[in-house]
Amino acid sequence: MDFSKKDFFFRAAEPLLIFFVLYFPTILQQQVGAGILNFDNPFLYITYFAVAVPQFLFLLWLIDKQPESSFADFGFRKPETPIDWLMPVVVAASLFAVIIASVLIPRMFGWGAPSPMETAPFSITNAVMLIPAFFMFLLTGYTEELYFRSYLLTVWSRLRLPMFASLLFSSILFASGHLYQGWFAVATIFIIGIVLGLWYFALKNIHLIAVAHALFNFLQLVFLYFLNFPTAN
C-alpha cells in the first residue's frame, strides 16, 4: 500500500494520538497515587465499565473506519479447531512463564528481584467479587489487545514498519501503563507485551489473545484471594 508523505505522517501519528487520548491521562493519574485496586469495592466496577465500554466501542469504530480493511484483517476470526480453543490457556501459560522467569533469573544472579505479590496491583477478600472481576478482566483483555496488538501492529505493519520495531514500540506503550508498580514491573510487562505481540503475529486472532490476557489477570486475582483467605475468613 503506497502513501503520500502527508498521508504517511497522519497514519503514523494517529496511533500515538489515540494513546495520549485514551491511556495517557490514566497513566498520569496512577502516578499521583492510584494505589492497589480493591476488587471488594463495587464502585471500582461501576467506574471501570463506565470508562472501558466507551473505549472498547471507540476502538471497534476506529478499526471499522480503517481504509481498505475488514475486521478479519485485525484478527477478528472465529476459532476453527479444538486446538484453537485451547490456545488462550497456552498463551496465558507463556505469560506466567515470563513472571516466573522474571523472579528466578535475577535471584540467580543475586539481584534480589521483588516477588510478584509485592508488585501486584490487586487486592480481594470477597469470593463473590470474583464474578464481576472476571468480566472486568475480559473487557480489559479485549480493550488492551484491540489497541496494543490488533490495531497498532496491523497499522504499523501496513506502514512497512519492521515487525521488531512494531513489537518494541507497542510494548513500550503497553508497559508505560504500569509505571506506578515500579520499574521492575514495567520491565516484566514490557516482555509480556513482546510475547503477546509474537502470539498475535503467529495466531492472527484477537479473540485468543484477549481471552488469554483476561485469563492471565484473573488467575492472578484468584491466587491473591486464596493467599488472603486465612486472614479474610
mmCIF file of N, CA, C and O in Angstrom, residues 73-171:
data_model
loop_
_atom_site.group_PDB
_atom_site.id
_atom_site.type_symbol
_atom_site.label_atom_id
_atom_site.label_comp_id
_atom_site.label_asym_id
_atom_site.label_seq_id
_atom_site.Cartn_x
_atom_site.Cartn_y
_atom_site.Cartn_z
ATOM 1 N N ASP A 73 -8.938 -8.494 8.987
ATOM 2 C CA ASP A 73 -7.554 -8.021 8.867
ATOM 3 C C ASP A 73 -6.956 -7.658 10.221
ATOM 4 O O ASP A 73 -5.731 -7.622 10.378
ATOM 5 N N PHE A 74 -7.820 -7.394 11.195
ATOM 6 C CA PHE A 74 -7.364 -7.018 12.538
ATOM 7 C C PHE A 74 -7.550 -8.155 13.534
ATOM 8 O O PHE A 74 -7.575 -7.935 14.743
ATOM 9 N N GLY A 75 -7.668 -9.373 13.028
ATOM 10 C CA GLY A 75 -7.670 -10.547 13.888
ATOM 11 C C GLY A 75 -9.029 -11.021 14.363
ATOM 12 O O GLY A 75 -9.096 -11.886 15.237
ATOM 13 N N PHE A 76 -10.106 -10.487 13.810
ATOM 14 C CA PHE A 76 -11.433 -10.942 14.206
ATOM 15 C C PHE A 76 -11.796 -12.189 13.405
ATOM 16 O O PHE A 76 -12.429 -12.130 12.357
ATOM 17 N N ARG A 77 -11.367 -13.328 13.936
ATOM 18 C CA ARG A 77 -11.618 -14.605 13.292
ATOM 19 C C ARG A 77 -12.133 -15.602 14.317
ATOM 20 O O ARG A 77 -11.710 -15.597 15.465
ATOM 21 N N LYS A 78 -13.055 -16.460 13.891
ATOM 22 C CA LYS A 78 -13.581 -17.475 14.797
ATOM 23 C C LYS A 78 -12.555 -18.592 14.980
ATOM 24 O O LYS A 78 -11.892 -18.988 14.029
ATOM 25 N N PRO A 79 -12.417 -19.102 16.203
ATOM 26 C CA PRO A 79 -11.595 -20.309 16.393
ATOM 27 C C PRO A 79 -12.188 -21.454 15.576
ATOM 28 O O PRO A 79 -13.397 -21.670 15.592
ATOM 29 N N GLU A 80 -11.346 -22.168 14.869
ATOM 30 C CA GLU A 80 -11.837 -23.167 13.935
ATOM 31 C C GLU A 80 -11.582 -24.608 14.357
ATOM 32 O O GLU A 80 -12.289 -25.516 13.919
ATOM 33 N N THR A 81 -10.597 -24.840 15.194
ATOM 34 C CA THR A 81 -10.239 -26.203 15.578
ATOM 35 C C THR A 81 -10.234 -26.321 17.110
ATOM 36 O O THR A 81 -10.164 -25.305 17.808
ATOM 37 N N PRO A 82 -10.301 -27.554 17.625
ATOM 38 C CA PRO A 82 -10.203 -27.728 19.093
ATOM 39 C C PRO A 82 -8.917 -27.141 19.662
ATOM 40 O O PRO A 82 -8.911 -26.629 20.789
ATOM 41 N N ILE A 83 -7.840 -27.190 18.893
ATOM 42 C CA ILE A 83 -6.578 -26.626 19.356
ATOM 43 C C ILE A 83 -6.706 -25.115 19.533
ATOM 44 O O ILE A 83 -6.152 -24.530 20.482
ATOM 45 N N ASP A 84 -7.458 -24.472 18.632
ATOM 46 C CA ASP A 84 -7.668 -23.022 18.753
ATOM 47 C C ASP A 84 -8.310 -22.671 20.090
ATOM 48 O O ASP A 84 -7.945 -21.672 20.722
ATOM 49 N N TRP A 85 -9.262 -23.480 20.522
ATOM 50 C CA TRP A 85 -9.955 -23.195 21.774
ATOM 51 C C TRP A 85 -9.035 -23.335 22.975
ATOM 52 O O TRP A 85 -9.291 -22.754 24.038
ATOM 53 N N LEU A 86 -7.968 -24.122 22.832
ATOM 54 C CA LEU A 86 -7.020 -24.310 23.929
ATOM 55 C C LEU A 86 -5.913 -23.264 23.942
ATOM 56 O O LEU A 86 -5.200 -23.134 24.944
ATOM 57 N N MET A 87 -5.790 -22.516 22.856
ATOM 58 C CA MET A 87 -4.681 -21.581 22.744
ATOM 59 C C MET A 87 -4.667 -20.488 23.817
ATOM 60 O O MET A 87 -3.591 -20.078 24.260
ATOM 61 N N PRO A 88 -5.838 -19.968 24.268
ATOM 62 C CA PRO A 88 -5.759 -18.973 25.352
ATOM 63 C C PRO A 88 -5.060 -19.508 26.589
ATOM 64 O O PRO A 88 -4.331 -18.758 27.265
ATOM 65 N N VAL A 89 -5.246 -20.796 26.901
ATOM 66 C CA VAL A 89 -4.578 -21.389 28.048
ATOM 67 C C VAL A 89 -3.073 -21.450 27.799
ATOM 68 O O VAL A 89 -2.264 -21.155 28.697
ATOM 69 N N VAL A 90 -2.694 -21.825 26.582
ATOM 70 C CA VAL A 90 -1.272 -21.910 26.232
ATOM 71 C C VAL A 90 -0.621 -20.531 26.296
ATOM 72 O O VAL A 90 0.472 -20.371 26.856
ATOM 73 N N VAL A 91 -1.296 -19.533 25.745
ATOM 74 C CA VAL A 91 -0.750 -18.170 25.754
ATOM 75 C C VAL A 91 -0.639 -17.653 27.189
ATOM 76 O O VAL A 91 0.385 -17.066 27.580
ATOM 77 N N ALA A 92 -1.678 -17.874 27.990
ATOM 78 C CA ALA A 92 -1.633 -17.432 29.387
ATOM 79 C C ALA A 92 -0.496 -18.127 30.135
ATOM 80 O O ALA A 92 0.189 -17.499 30.955
ATOM 81 N N ALA A 93 -0.278 -19.419 29.843
ATOM 82 C CA ALA A 93 0.819 -20.151 30.491
ATOM 83 C C ALA A 93 2.165 -19.540 30.137
ATOM 84 O O ALA A 93 3.070 -19.460 30.981
ATOM 85 N N SER A 94 2.308 -19.088 28.889
ATOM 86 C CA SER A 94 3.573 -18.456 28.488
ATOM 87 C C SER A 94 3.792 -17.143 29.233
ATOM 88 O O SER A 94 4.929 -16.771 29.539
ATOM 89 N N LEU A 95 2.710 -16.440 29.552
ATOM 90 C CA LEU A 95 2.824 -15.189 30.318
ATOM 91 C C LEU A 95 3.225 -15.468 31.764
ATOM 92 O O LEU A 95 4.036 -14.741 32.342
ATOM 93 N N PHE A 96 2.669 -16.525 32.331
ATOM 94 C CA PHE A 96 3.082 -16.906 33.679
ATOM 95 C C PHE A 96 4.540 -17.357 33.695
ATOM 96 O O PHE A 96 5.258 -17.142 34.681
ATOM 97 N N ALA A 97 4.985 -17.956 32.593
ATOM 98 C CA ALA A 97 6.393 -18.348 32.498
ATOM 99 C C ALA A 97 7.297 -17.127 32.537
ATOM 100 O O ALA A 97 8.383 -17.156 33.141
ATOM 101 N N VAL A 98 6.847 -16.023 31.925
ATOM 102 C CA VAL A 98 7.607 -14.771 31.978
ATOM 103 C C VAL A 98 7.688 -14.268 33.413
ATOM 104 O O VAL A 98 8.753 -13.832 33.874
ATOM 105 N N ILE A 99 6.564 -14.322 34.129
ATOM 106 C CA ILE A 99 6.539 -13.869 35.522
ATOM 107 C C ILE A 99 7.506 -14.689 36.368
ATOM 108 O O ILE A 99 8.291 -14.149 37.163
ATOM 109 N N ILE A 100 7.454 -16.007 36.211
ATOM 110 C CA ILE A 100 8.332 -16.886 36.992
ATOM 111 C C ILE A 100 9.794 -16.612 36.660
ATOM 112 O O ILE A 100 10.645 -16.494 37.554
ATOM 113 N N ALA A 101 10.094 -16.478 35.364
ATOM 114 C CA ALA A 101 11.474 -16.209 34.956
ATOM 115 C C ALA A 101 11.951 -14.855 35.462
ATOM 116 O O ALA A 101 13.122 -14.694 35.834
ATOM 117 N N SER A 102 11.048 -13.870 35.501
ATOM 118 C CA SER A 102 11.433 -12.524 35.952
ATOM 119 C C SER A 102 11.809 -12.503 37.429
ATOM 120 O O SER A 102 12.487 -11.584 37.880
ATOM 121 N N VAL A 103 11.346 -13.506 38.170
ATOM 122 C CA VAL A 103 11.704 -13.605 39.582
ATOM 123 C C VAL A 103 12.940 -14.476 39.777
ATOM 124 O O VAL A 103 13.875 -14.111 40.503
ATOM 125 N N LEU A 104 12.970 -15.628 39.102
ATOM 126 C CA LEU A 104 14.044 -16.592 39.330
ATOM 127 C C LEU A 104 15.380 -16.142 38.753
ATOM 128 O O LEU A 104 16.425 -16.264 39.415
ATOM 129 N N ILE A 105 15.378 -15.623 37.522
ATOM 130 C CA ILE A 105 16.640 -15.271 36.866
ATOM 131 C C ILE A 105 17.402 -14.179 37.628
ATOM 132 O O ILE A 105 18.606 -14.333 37.898
ATOM 133 N N PRO A 106 16.758 -13.062 38.003
ATOM 134 C CA PRO A 106 17.517 -12.056 38.780
ATOM 135 C C PRO A 106 18.055 -12.616 40.099
ATOM 136 O O PRO A 106 19.163 -12.263 40.517
ATOM 137 N N ARG A 107 17.277 -13.477 40.758
ATOM 138 C CA ARG A 107 17.736 -14.025 42.033
ATOM 139 C C ARG A 107 18.903 -14.983 41.856
ATOM 140 O O ARG A 107 19.731 -15.134 42.757
ATOM 141 N N MET A 108 18.969 -15.629 40.688
ATOM 142 C CA MET A 108 20.114 -16.494 40.405
ATOM 143 C C MET A 108 21.410 -15.692 40.368
ATOM 144 O O MET A 108 22.487 -16.200 40.696
ATOM 145 N N PHE A 109 21.295 -14.419 39.976
ATOM 146 C CA PHE A 109 22.473 -13.552 39.902
ATOM 147 C C PHE A 109 22.598 -12.651 41.133
ATOM 148 O O PHE A 109 23.421 -11.731 41.154
ATOM 149 N N GLY A 110 21.751 -12.900 42.127
ATOM 150 C CA GLY A 110 21.839 -12.139 43.370
ATOM 151 C C GLY A 110 21.327 -10.721 43.279
ATOM 152 O O GLY A 110 21.758 -9.854 44.042
ATOM 153 N N TRP A 111 20.399 -10.461 42.349
ATOM 154 C CA TRP A 111 19.909 -9.097 42.166
ATOM 155 C C TRP A 111 18.715 -8.768 43.072
ATOM 156 O O TRP A 111 18.297 -7.617 43.152
ATOM 157 N N GLY A 112 18.132 -9.778 43.720
ATOM 158 C CA GLY A 112 17.054 -9.527 44.675
ATOM 159 C C GLY A 112 15.806 -8.932 44.075
ATOM 160 O O GLY A 112 15.351 -7.880 44.528
ATOM 161 N N ALA A 113 15.252 -9.568 43.039
ATOM 162 C CA ALA A 113 14.035 -9.061 42.417
ATOM 163 C C ALA A 113 12.844 -9.212 43.354
ATOM 164 O O ALA A 113 12.745 -10.188 44.093
ATOM 165 N N PRO A 114 11.922 -8.238 43.366
ATOM 166 C CA PRO A 114 10.726 -8.370 44.205
ATOM 167 C C PRO A 114 9.837 -9.489 43.695
ATOM 168 O O PRO A 114 9.840 -9.813 42.505
ATOM 169 N N SER A 115 9.060 -10.083 44.596
ATOM 170 C CA SER A 115 8.136 -11.137 44.188
ATOM 171 C C SER A 115 6.934 -10.507 43.496
ATOM 172 O O SER A 115 6.627 -9.330 43.714
ATOM 173 N N PRO A 116 6.210 -11.269 42.661
ATOM 174 C CA PRO A 116 5.011 -10.720 42.020
ATOM 175 C C PRO A 116 3.984 -10.225 43.025
ATOM 176 O O PRO A 116 3.242 -9.293 42.748
ATOM 177 N N MET A 117 3.938 -10.850 44.213
ATOM 178 C CA MET A 117 2.972 -10.420 45.213
ATOM 179 C C MET A 117 3.291 -9.023 45.748
ATOM 180 O O MET A 117 2.403 -8.288 46.172
ATOM 181 N N GLU A 118 4.573 -8.657 45.717
ATOM 182 C CA GLU A 118 4.974 -7.343 46.213
ATOM 183 C C GLU A 118 4.618 -6.229 45.229
ATOM 184 O O GLU A 118 4.484 -5.067 45.622
ATOM 185 N N THR A 119 4.482 -6.572 43.966
ATOM 186 C CA THR A 119 4.164 -5.561 42.951
ATOM 187 C C THR A 119 2.758 -5.726 42.391
ATOM 188 O O THR A 119 2.361 -4.960 41.518
ATOM 189 N N ALA A 120 1.997 -6.714 42.868
ATOM 190 C CA ALA A 120 0.647 -6.950 42.353
ATOM 191 C C ALA A 120 -0.244 -5.749 42.640
ATOM 192 O O ALA A 120 -0.290 -5.267 43.773
ATOM 193 N N PRO A 121 -0.984 -5.267 41.620
ATOM 194 C CA PRO A 121 -1.824 -4.091 41.829
ATOM 195 C C PRO A 121 -3.231 -4.441 42.292
ATOM 196 O O PRO A 121 -4.121 -3.618 42.215
ATOM 197 N N PHE A 122 -3.464 -5.688 42.740
ATOM 198 C CA PHE A 122 -4.797 -6.141 43.096
ATOM 199 C C PHE A 122 -4.899 -6.463 44.579
ATOM 200 O O PHE A 122 -3.909 -6.790 45.230
ATOM 201 N N SER A 123 -6.123 -6.432 45.094
ATOM 202 C CA SER A 123 -6.432 -6.996 46.407
ATOM 203 C C SER A 123 -7.884 -7.431 46.401
ATOM 204 O O SER A 123 -8.745 -6.772 45.803
ATOM 205 N N ILE A 124 -8.172 -8.566 47.064
ATOM 206 C CA ILE A 124 -9.543 -9.075 47.130
ATOM 207 C C ILE A 124 -9.660 -10.037 48.309
ATOM 208 O O ILE A 124 -8.735 -10.810 48.588
ATOM 209 N N THR A 125 -10.784 -9.977 49.006
ATOM 210 C CA THR A 125 -11.051 -10.911 50.100
ATOM 211 C C THR A 125 -12.440 -11.526 49.996
ATOM 212 O O THR A 125 -12.751 -12.466 50.713
ATOM 213 N N ASN A 126 -13.292 -10.999 49.111
ATOM 214 C CA ASN A 126 -14.673 -11.466 48.947
ATOM 215 C C ASN A 126 -14.784 -12.314 47.688
ATOM 216 O O ASN A 126 -14.634 -11.809 46.574
ATOM 217 N N ALA A 127 -15.067 -13.611 47.854
ATOM 218 C CA ALA A 127 -15.107 -14.527 46.717
ATOM 219 C C ALA A 127 -16.188 -14.150 45.708
ATOM 220 O O ALA A 127 -16.030 -14.374 44.501
ATOM 221 N N VAL A 128 -17.297 -13.580 46.176
ATOM 222 C CA VAL A 128 -18.383 -13.207 45.270
ATOM 223 C C VAL A 128 -17.903 -12.194 44.233
ATOM 224 O O VAL A 128 -18.348 -12.195 43.076
ATOM 225 N N MET A 129 -16.977 -11.333 44.621
ATOM 226 C CA MET A 129 -16.485 -10.288 43.729
ATOM 227 C C MET A 129 -15.594 -10.840 42.610
ATOM 228 O O MET A 129 -15.233 -10.096 41.689
ATOM 229 N N LEU A 130 -15.266 -12.115 42.683
ATOM 230 C CA LEU A 130 -14.516 -12.718 41.575
ATOM 231 C C LEU A 130 -15.363 -12.787 40.308
ATOM 232 O O LEU A 130 -14.825 -12.807 39.197
ATOM 233 N N ILE A 131 -16.686 -12.821 40.467
ATOM 234 C CA ILE A 131 -17.576 -12.915 39.300
ATOM 235 C C ILE A 131 -17.525 -11.635 38.465
ATOM 236 O O ILE A 131 -17.211 -11.686 37.265
ATOM 237 N N PRO A 132 -17.823 -10.453 39.041
ATOM 238 C CA PRO A 132 -17.698 -9.240 38.217
ATOM 239 C C PRO A 132 -16.249 -8.973 37.808
ATOM 240 O O PRO A 132 -16.003 -8.389 36.747
ATOM 241 N N ALA A 133 -15.287 -9.424 38.631
ATOM 242 C CA ALA A 133 -13.880 -9.228 38.279
ATOM 243 C C ALA A 133 -13.531 -9.961 36.995
ATOM 244 O O ALA A 133 -12.752 -9.461 36.173
ATOM 245 N N PHE A 134 -14.103 -11.150 36.804
ATOM 246 C CA PHE A 134 -13.827 -11.899 35.576
ATOM 247 C C PHE A 134 -14.267 -11.113 34.344
ATOM 248 O O PHE A 134 -13.527 -11.010 33.360
ATOM 249 N N PHE A 135 -15.466 -10.542 34.395
ATOM 250 C CA PHE A 135 -15.961 -9.777 33.253
ATOM 251 C C PHE A 135 -15.179 -8.473 33.077
ATOM 252 O O PHE A 135 -14.974 -8.011 31.943
ATOM 253 N N MET A 136 -14.713 -7.913 34.178
ATOM 254 C CA MET A 136 -13.869 -6.722 34.094
ATOM 255 C C MET A 136 -12.569 -7.052 33.381
ATOM 256 O O MET A 136 -12.121 -6.309 32.493
ATOM 257 N N PHE A 137 -11.954 -8.175 33.737
ATOM 258 C CA PHE A 137 -10.704 -8.572 33.093
ATOM 259 C C PHE A 137 -10.924 -8.966 31.638
ATOM 260 O O PHE A 137 -10.040 -8.768 30.797
ATOM 261 N N LEU A 138 -12.084 -9.536 31.337
ATOM 262 C CA LEU A 138 -12.370 -9.890 29.950
ATOM 263 C C LEU A 138 -12.459 -8.633 29.093
ATOM 264 O O LEU A 138 -11.902 -8.586 27.980
ATOM 265 N N LEU A 139 -13.122 -7.604 29.613
ATOM 266 C CA LEU A 139 -13.198 -6.340 28.880
ATOM 267 C C LEU A 139 -11.818 -5.693 28.776
ATOM 268 O O LEU A 139 -11.463 -5.136 27.732
ATOM 269 N N THR A 140 -11.028 -5.786 29.850
ATOM 270 C CA THR A 140 -9.663 -5.263 29.821
ATOM 271 C C THR A 140 -8.846 -5.966 28.743
ATOM 272 O O THR A 140 -8.112 -5.326 27.978
ATOM 273 N N GLY A 141 -8.968 -7.303 28.700
ATOM 274 C CA GLY A 141 -8.224 -8.069 27.708
ATOM 275 C C GLY A 141 -8.558 -7.632 26.297
ATOM 276 O O GLY A 141 -7.662 -7.405 25.475
ATOM 277 N N TYR A 142 -9.838 -7.473 26.020
ATOM 278 C CA TYR A 142 -10.242 -7.077 24.666
ATOM 279 C C TYR A 142 -9.839 -5.630 24.366
ATOM 280 O O TYR A 142 -9.333 -5.333 23.272
ATOM 281 N N THR A 143 -10.054 -4.730 25.307
ATOM 282 C CA THR A 143 -9.741 -3.326 25.052
ATOM 283 C C THR A 143 -8.245 -3.122 24.821
ATOM 284 O O THR A 143 -7.833 -2.452 23.861
ATOM 285 N N GLU A 144 -7.416 -3.706 25.689
ATOM 286 C CA GLU A 144 -5.968 -3.515 25.559
ATOM 287 C C GLU A 144 -5.414 -4.248 24.346
ATOM 288 O O GLU A 144 -4.546 -3.717 23.641
ATOM 289 N N GLU A 145 -5.897 -5.448 24.085
ATOM 290 C CA GLU A 145 -5.381 -6.178 22.926
ATOM 291 C C GLU A 145 -5.861 -5.571 21.613
ATOM 292 O O GLU A 145 -5.157 -5.621 20.607
ATOM 293 N N LEU A 146 -7.056 -5.006 21.612
ATOM 294 C CA LEU A 146 -7.526 -4.317 20.409
ATOM 295 C C LEU A 146 -6.587 -3.185 20.027
ATOM 296 O O LEU A 146 -6.268 -2.998 18.846
ATOM 297 N N TYR A 147 -6.157 -2.428 21.040
ATOM 298 C CA TYR A 147 -5.285 -1.294 20.733
ATOM 299 C C TYR A 147 -3.835 -1.713 20.582
ATOM 300 O O TYR A 147 -3.214 -1.462 19.539
ATOM 301 N N PHE A 148 -3.243 -2.340 21.602
ATOM 302 C CA PHE A 148 -1.801 -2.578 21.631
ATOM 303 C C PHE A 148 -1.346 -3.677 20.677
ATOM 304 O O PHE A 148 -0.191 -3.679 20.258
ATOM 305 N N ARG A 149 -2.208 -4.586 20.336
ATOM 306 C CA ARG A 149 -1.809 -5.638 19.396
ATOM 307 C C ARG A 149 -2.564 -5.509 18.067
ATOM 308 O O ARG A 149 -1.971 -5.215 17.039
ATOM 309 N N SER A 150 -3.860 -5.684 18.080
ATOM 310 C CA SER A 150 -4.620 -5.700 16.828
ATOM 311 C C SER A 150 -4.437 -4.412 16.030
ATOM 312 O O SER A 150 -4.051 -4.442 14.855
ATOM 313 N N TYR A 151 -4.702 -3.282 16.646
ATOM 314 C CA TYR A 151 -4.660 -2.007 15.930
ATOM 315 C C TYR A 151 -3.239 -1.551 15.646
ATOM 316 O O TYR A 151 -2.865 -1.311 14.486
ATOM 317 N N LEU A 152 -2.406 -1.436 16.685
ATOM 318 C CA LEU A 152 -1.056 -0.910 16.487
ATOM 319 C C LEU A 152 -0.233 -1.763 15.528
ATOM 320 O O LEU A 152 0.381 -1.245 14.586
ATOM 321 N N LEU A 153 -0.197 -3.061 15.764
ATOM 322 C CA LEU A 153 0.668 -3.924 14.954
ATOM 323 C C LEU A 153 0.194 -3.984 13.508
ATOM 324 O O LEU A 153 1.018 -4.050 12.584
ATOM 325 N N THR A 154 -1.120 -3.952 13.308
ATOM 326 C CA THR A 154 -1.641 -4.000 11.938
ATOM 327 C C THR A 154 -1.379 -2.695 11.199
ATOM 328 O O THR A 154 -0.911 -2.692 10.047
ATOM 329 N N VAL A 155 -1.665 -1.577 11.854
ATOM 330 C CA VAL A 155 -1.460 -0.274 11.205
ATOM 331 C C VAL A 155 0.013 -0.048 10.912
ATOM 332 O O VAL A 155 0.387 0.382 9.803
ATOM 333 N N TRP A 156 0.881 -0.331 11.865
ATOM 334 C CA TRP A 156 2.304 -0.098 11.649
ATOM 335 C C TRP A 156 2.903 -1.052 10.614
ATOM 336 O O TRP A 156 3.801 -0.675 9.879
ATOM 337 N N SER A 157 2.399 -2.273 10.549
ATOM 338 C CA SER A 157 2.899 -3.194 9.522
ATOM 339 C C SER A 157 2.495 -2.706 8.135
ATOM 340 O O SER A 157 3.248 -2.881 7.171
ATOM 341 N N ARG A 158 1.326 -2.075 8.028
ATOM 342 C CA ARG A 158 0.899 -1.525 6.736
ATOM 343 C C ARG A 158 1.730 -0.312 6.331
ATOM 344 O O ARG A 158 1.815 0.020 5.146
ATOM 345 N N LEU A 159 2.323 0.325 7.326
ATOM 346 C CA LEU A 159 3.239 1.431 7.040
ATOM 347 C C LEU A 159 4.664 0.927 6.805
ATOM 348 O O LEU A 159 5.597 1.725 6.723
ATOM 349 N N ARG A 160 4.793 -0.391 6.695
ATOM 350 C CA ARG A 160 6.076 -1.062 6.423
ATOM 351 C C ARG A 160 7.090 -0.894 7.555
ATOM 352 O O ARG A 160 8.300 -0.919 7.323
ATOM 353 N N LEU A 161 6.589 -0.687 8.765
ATOM 354 C CA LEU A 161 7.479 -0.691 9.915
ATOM 355 C C LEU A 161 7.887 -2.137 10.193
ATOM 356 O O LEU A 161 7.036 -3.023 10.221
ATOM 357 N N PRO A 162 9.173 -2.410 10.380
ATOM 358 C CA PRO A 162 9.609 -3.790 10.632
ATOM 359 C C PRO A 162 8.903 -4.389 11.844
ATOM 360 O O PRO A 162 8.555 -3.669 12.787
ATOM 361 N N MET A 163 8.692 -5.700 11.822
ATOM 362 C CA MET A 163 7.969 -6.372 12.898
ATOM 363 C C MET A 163 8.635 -6.120 14.242
ATOM 364 O O MET A 163 7.950 -5.865 15.251
ATOM 365 N N PHE A 164 9.960 -6.173 14.291
ATOM 366 C CA PHE A 164 10.665 -5.957 15.557
ATOM 367 C C PHE A 164 10.377 -4.565 16.103
ATOM 368 O O PHE A 164 10.147 -4.391 17.303
ATOM 369 N N ALA A 165 10.392 -3.557 15.228
ATOM 370 C CA ALA A 165 10.132 -2.190 15.670
ATOM 371 C C ALA A 165 8.690 -2.039 16.154
ATOM 372 O O ALA A 165 8.430 -1.370 17.164
ATOM 373 N N SER A 166 7.747 -2.669 15.453
ATOM 374 C CA SER A 166 6.342 -2.619 15.879
ATOM 375 C C SER A 166 6.166 -3.241 17.253
ATOM 376 O O SER A 166 5.472 -2.688 18.122
ATOM 377 N N LEU A 167 6.798 -4.398 17.458
ATOM 378 C CA LEU A 167 6.726 -5.060 18.758
ATOM 379 C C LEU A 167 7.358 -4.200 19.853
ATOM 380 O O LEU A 167 6.822 -4.082 20.956
ATOM 381 N N LEU A 168 8.492 -3.583 19.529
ATOM 382 C CA LEU A 168 9.205 -2.756 20.504
ATOM 383 C C LEU A 168 8.370 -1.556 20.930
ATOM 384 O O LEU A 168 8.143 -1.327 22.129
ATOM 385 N N PHE A 169 7.875 -0.803 19.963
ATOM 386 C CA PHE A 169 7.137 0.421 20.274
ATOM 387 C C PHE A 169 5.809 0.116 20.970
ATOM 388 O O PHE A 169 5.424 0.799 21.932
ATOM 389 N N SER A 170 5.090 -0.896 20.486
ATOM 390 C CA SER A 170 3.802 -1.230 21.100
ATOM 391 C C SER A 170 3.989 -1.723 22.531
ATOM 392 O O SER A 170 3.182 -1.423 23.417
ATOM 393 N N SER A 171 5.063 -2.456 22.777
ATOM 394 C CA SER A 171 5.318 -2.977 24.127
ATOM 395 C C SER A 171 5.761 -1.877 25.083
ATOM 396 O O SER A 171 5.457 -1.926 26.280
#
